[in-house]
Coordinates of C-alpha atoms in Angstrom, one line a residue:
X1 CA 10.6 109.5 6.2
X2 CA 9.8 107.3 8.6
X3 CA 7.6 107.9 12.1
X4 CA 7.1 105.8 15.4
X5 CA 4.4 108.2 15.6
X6 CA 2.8 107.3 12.3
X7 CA 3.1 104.3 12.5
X8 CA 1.9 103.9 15.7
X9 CA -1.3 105.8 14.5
X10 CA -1.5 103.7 11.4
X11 CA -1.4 100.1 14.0
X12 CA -4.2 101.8 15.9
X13 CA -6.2 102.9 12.9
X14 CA -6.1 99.2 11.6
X15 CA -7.2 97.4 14.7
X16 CA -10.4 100.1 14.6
X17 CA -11.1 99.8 11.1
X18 CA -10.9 95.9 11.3
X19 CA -13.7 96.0 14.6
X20 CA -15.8 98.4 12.8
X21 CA -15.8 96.1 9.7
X22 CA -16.5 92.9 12.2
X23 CA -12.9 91.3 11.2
X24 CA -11.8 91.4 14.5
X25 CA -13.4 89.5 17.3
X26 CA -11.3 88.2 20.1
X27 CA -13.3 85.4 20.7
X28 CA -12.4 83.9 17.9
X29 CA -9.1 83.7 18.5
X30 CA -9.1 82.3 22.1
X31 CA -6.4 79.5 21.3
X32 CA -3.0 79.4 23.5
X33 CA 0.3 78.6 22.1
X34 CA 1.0 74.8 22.7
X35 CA 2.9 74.3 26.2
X36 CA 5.9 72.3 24.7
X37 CA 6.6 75.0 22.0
X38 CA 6.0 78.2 24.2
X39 CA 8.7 76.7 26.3
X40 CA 11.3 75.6 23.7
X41 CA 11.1 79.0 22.4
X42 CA 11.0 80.2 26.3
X43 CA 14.5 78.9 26.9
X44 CA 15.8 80.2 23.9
X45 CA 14.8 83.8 24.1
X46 CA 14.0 84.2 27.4
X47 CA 10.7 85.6 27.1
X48 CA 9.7 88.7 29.9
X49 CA 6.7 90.4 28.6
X50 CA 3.8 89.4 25.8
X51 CA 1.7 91.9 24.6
X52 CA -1.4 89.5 23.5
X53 CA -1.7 87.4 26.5
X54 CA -4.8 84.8 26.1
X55 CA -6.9 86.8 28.7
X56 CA -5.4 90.1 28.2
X57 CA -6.2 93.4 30.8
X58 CA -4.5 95.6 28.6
X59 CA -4.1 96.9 24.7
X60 CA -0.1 95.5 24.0
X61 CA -0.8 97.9 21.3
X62 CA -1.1 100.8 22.9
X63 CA 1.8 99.8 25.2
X64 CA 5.7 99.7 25.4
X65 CA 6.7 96.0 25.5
X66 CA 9.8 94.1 27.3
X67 CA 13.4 93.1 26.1
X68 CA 12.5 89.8 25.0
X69 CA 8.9 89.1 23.7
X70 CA 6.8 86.6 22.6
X71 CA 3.7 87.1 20.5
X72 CA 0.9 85.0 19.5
X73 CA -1.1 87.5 18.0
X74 CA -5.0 87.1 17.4
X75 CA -5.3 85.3 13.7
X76 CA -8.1 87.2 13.0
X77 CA -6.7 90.6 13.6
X78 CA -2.6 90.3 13.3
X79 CA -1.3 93.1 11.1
X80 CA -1.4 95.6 13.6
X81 CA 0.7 93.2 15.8
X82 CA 3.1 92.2 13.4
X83 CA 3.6 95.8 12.4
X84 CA 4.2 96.7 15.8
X85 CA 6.4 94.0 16.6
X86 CA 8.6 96.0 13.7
X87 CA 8.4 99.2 15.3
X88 CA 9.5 97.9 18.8
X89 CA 12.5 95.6 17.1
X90 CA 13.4 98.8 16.3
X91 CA 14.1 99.9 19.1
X92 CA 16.3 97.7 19.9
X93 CA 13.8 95.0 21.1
X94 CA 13.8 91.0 20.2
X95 CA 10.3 89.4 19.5
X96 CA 9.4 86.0 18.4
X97 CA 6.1 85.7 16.9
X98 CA 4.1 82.5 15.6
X99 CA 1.8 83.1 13.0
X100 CA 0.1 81.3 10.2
X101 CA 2.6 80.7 6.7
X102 CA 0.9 83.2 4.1
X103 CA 4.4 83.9 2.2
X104 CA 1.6 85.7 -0.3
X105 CA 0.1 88.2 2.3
X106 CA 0.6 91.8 2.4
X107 CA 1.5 91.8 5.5
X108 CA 4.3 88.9 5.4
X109 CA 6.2 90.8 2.0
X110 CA 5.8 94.3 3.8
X111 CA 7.1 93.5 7.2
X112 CA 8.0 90.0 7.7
X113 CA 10.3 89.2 4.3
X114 CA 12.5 92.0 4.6
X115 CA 13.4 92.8 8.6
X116 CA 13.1 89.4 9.9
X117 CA 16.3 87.8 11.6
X118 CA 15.1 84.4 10.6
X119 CA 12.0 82.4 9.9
X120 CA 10.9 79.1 10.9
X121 CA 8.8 77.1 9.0
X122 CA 7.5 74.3 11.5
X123 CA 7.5 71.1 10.1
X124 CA 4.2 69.8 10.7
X125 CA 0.6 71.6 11.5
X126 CA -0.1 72.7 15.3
X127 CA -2.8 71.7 17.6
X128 CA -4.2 74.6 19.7
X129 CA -4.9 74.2 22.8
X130 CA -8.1 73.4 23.5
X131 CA -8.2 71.7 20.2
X132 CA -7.4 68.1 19.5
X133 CA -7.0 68.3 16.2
X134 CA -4.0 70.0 13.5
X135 CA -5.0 73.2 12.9
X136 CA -5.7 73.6 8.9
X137 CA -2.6 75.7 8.3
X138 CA 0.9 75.5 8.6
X139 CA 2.4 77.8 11.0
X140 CA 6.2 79.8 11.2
X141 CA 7.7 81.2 14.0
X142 CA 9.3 84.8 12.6
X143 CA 12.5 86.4 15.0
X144 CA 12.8 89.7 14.8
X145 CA 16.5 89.7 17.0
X146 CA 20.4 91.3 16.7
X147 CA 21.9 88.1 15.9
X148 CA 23.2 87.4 12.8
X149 CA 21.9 83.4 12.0
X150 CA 23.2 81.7 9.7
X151 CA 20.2 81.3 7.6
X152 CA 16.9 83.4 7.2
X153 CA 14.7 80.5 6.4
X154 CA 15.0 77.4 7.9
X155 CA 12.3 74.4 8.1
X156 CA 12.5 73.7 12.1
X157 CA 12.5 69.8 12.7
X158 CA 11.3 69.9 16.1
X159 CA 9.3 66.9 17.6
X160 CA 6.1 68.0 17.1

């Protein structure tokens, strides 16, 4: 059966094991979400909390998030973020998430494939702020939400 608690536990358990194993360092992963899209998804969805800011002052983990969420999760360490961007849906909560395409992960098959409202595979690679160039992989934008789209998967033809 399932548990917030558990899984809660389980998110937290993650992030620690991935530390302690020297997988997760936030430095690494000090790159913001490019303006233009942050704010094309921004007027969408309304954003009014994320749990991962750039320069965060708190765990978002460990935390209760908004209505309407956005989440750039660290690369390095985003598991625990995309399972608790489940847990919170859940409850009745609508995130957007950008992440790297891995349609082969554990992660993306456990949690992404089956709950998410829709995906949105971008149509060209990102550049991260403060980079200037594409980043090496293509990226999606997954919306856990209570709408019904018309189609899970879609290739998004934005002007990147």
């Amino acid at each position: 059966m399932w548990s917030f608690n558990r899984e809660l536990q389980e998110v937290q358990r993650m992030r620690g094991a991935l530390a302690l194993a020297g997988y997760w360092n936030g430095a690494k992963d000090s790159t913001a979400t490019p303006e233009w899209l942050y704010n094309q998804l921004d007027s969408e969805f309304h954003f009014d909390f994320d749990p991962c800011p750039l320069n965060p002052k708190f765990d978002g983990l460990a935390l209760s998030w908004g209505l309407r969420n956005y989440v750039n999760p660290p690369y390095s360490d985003k598991a625990p973020w995309i399972r608790k961007s489940l847990i919170e849906h859940i409850q009745g909560k609508t995130i957007v998430m950008l992440l790297p395409v891995d349609t082969s992960a554990r992660w993306f098959q456990r949690w992404i494939h089956p709950y998410a409202s829709q995906i949105r595979f971008l149509n060209q690679r990102l550049i991260f702020p403060p980079n200037k160039h594409h980043a090496a992989y293509a990226s999606m934008i997954v919306v856990y939400d209570h709408v019904n789209y018309s189609e899970k998967y879609i290739t998004w033809n934005r002007k990147l």
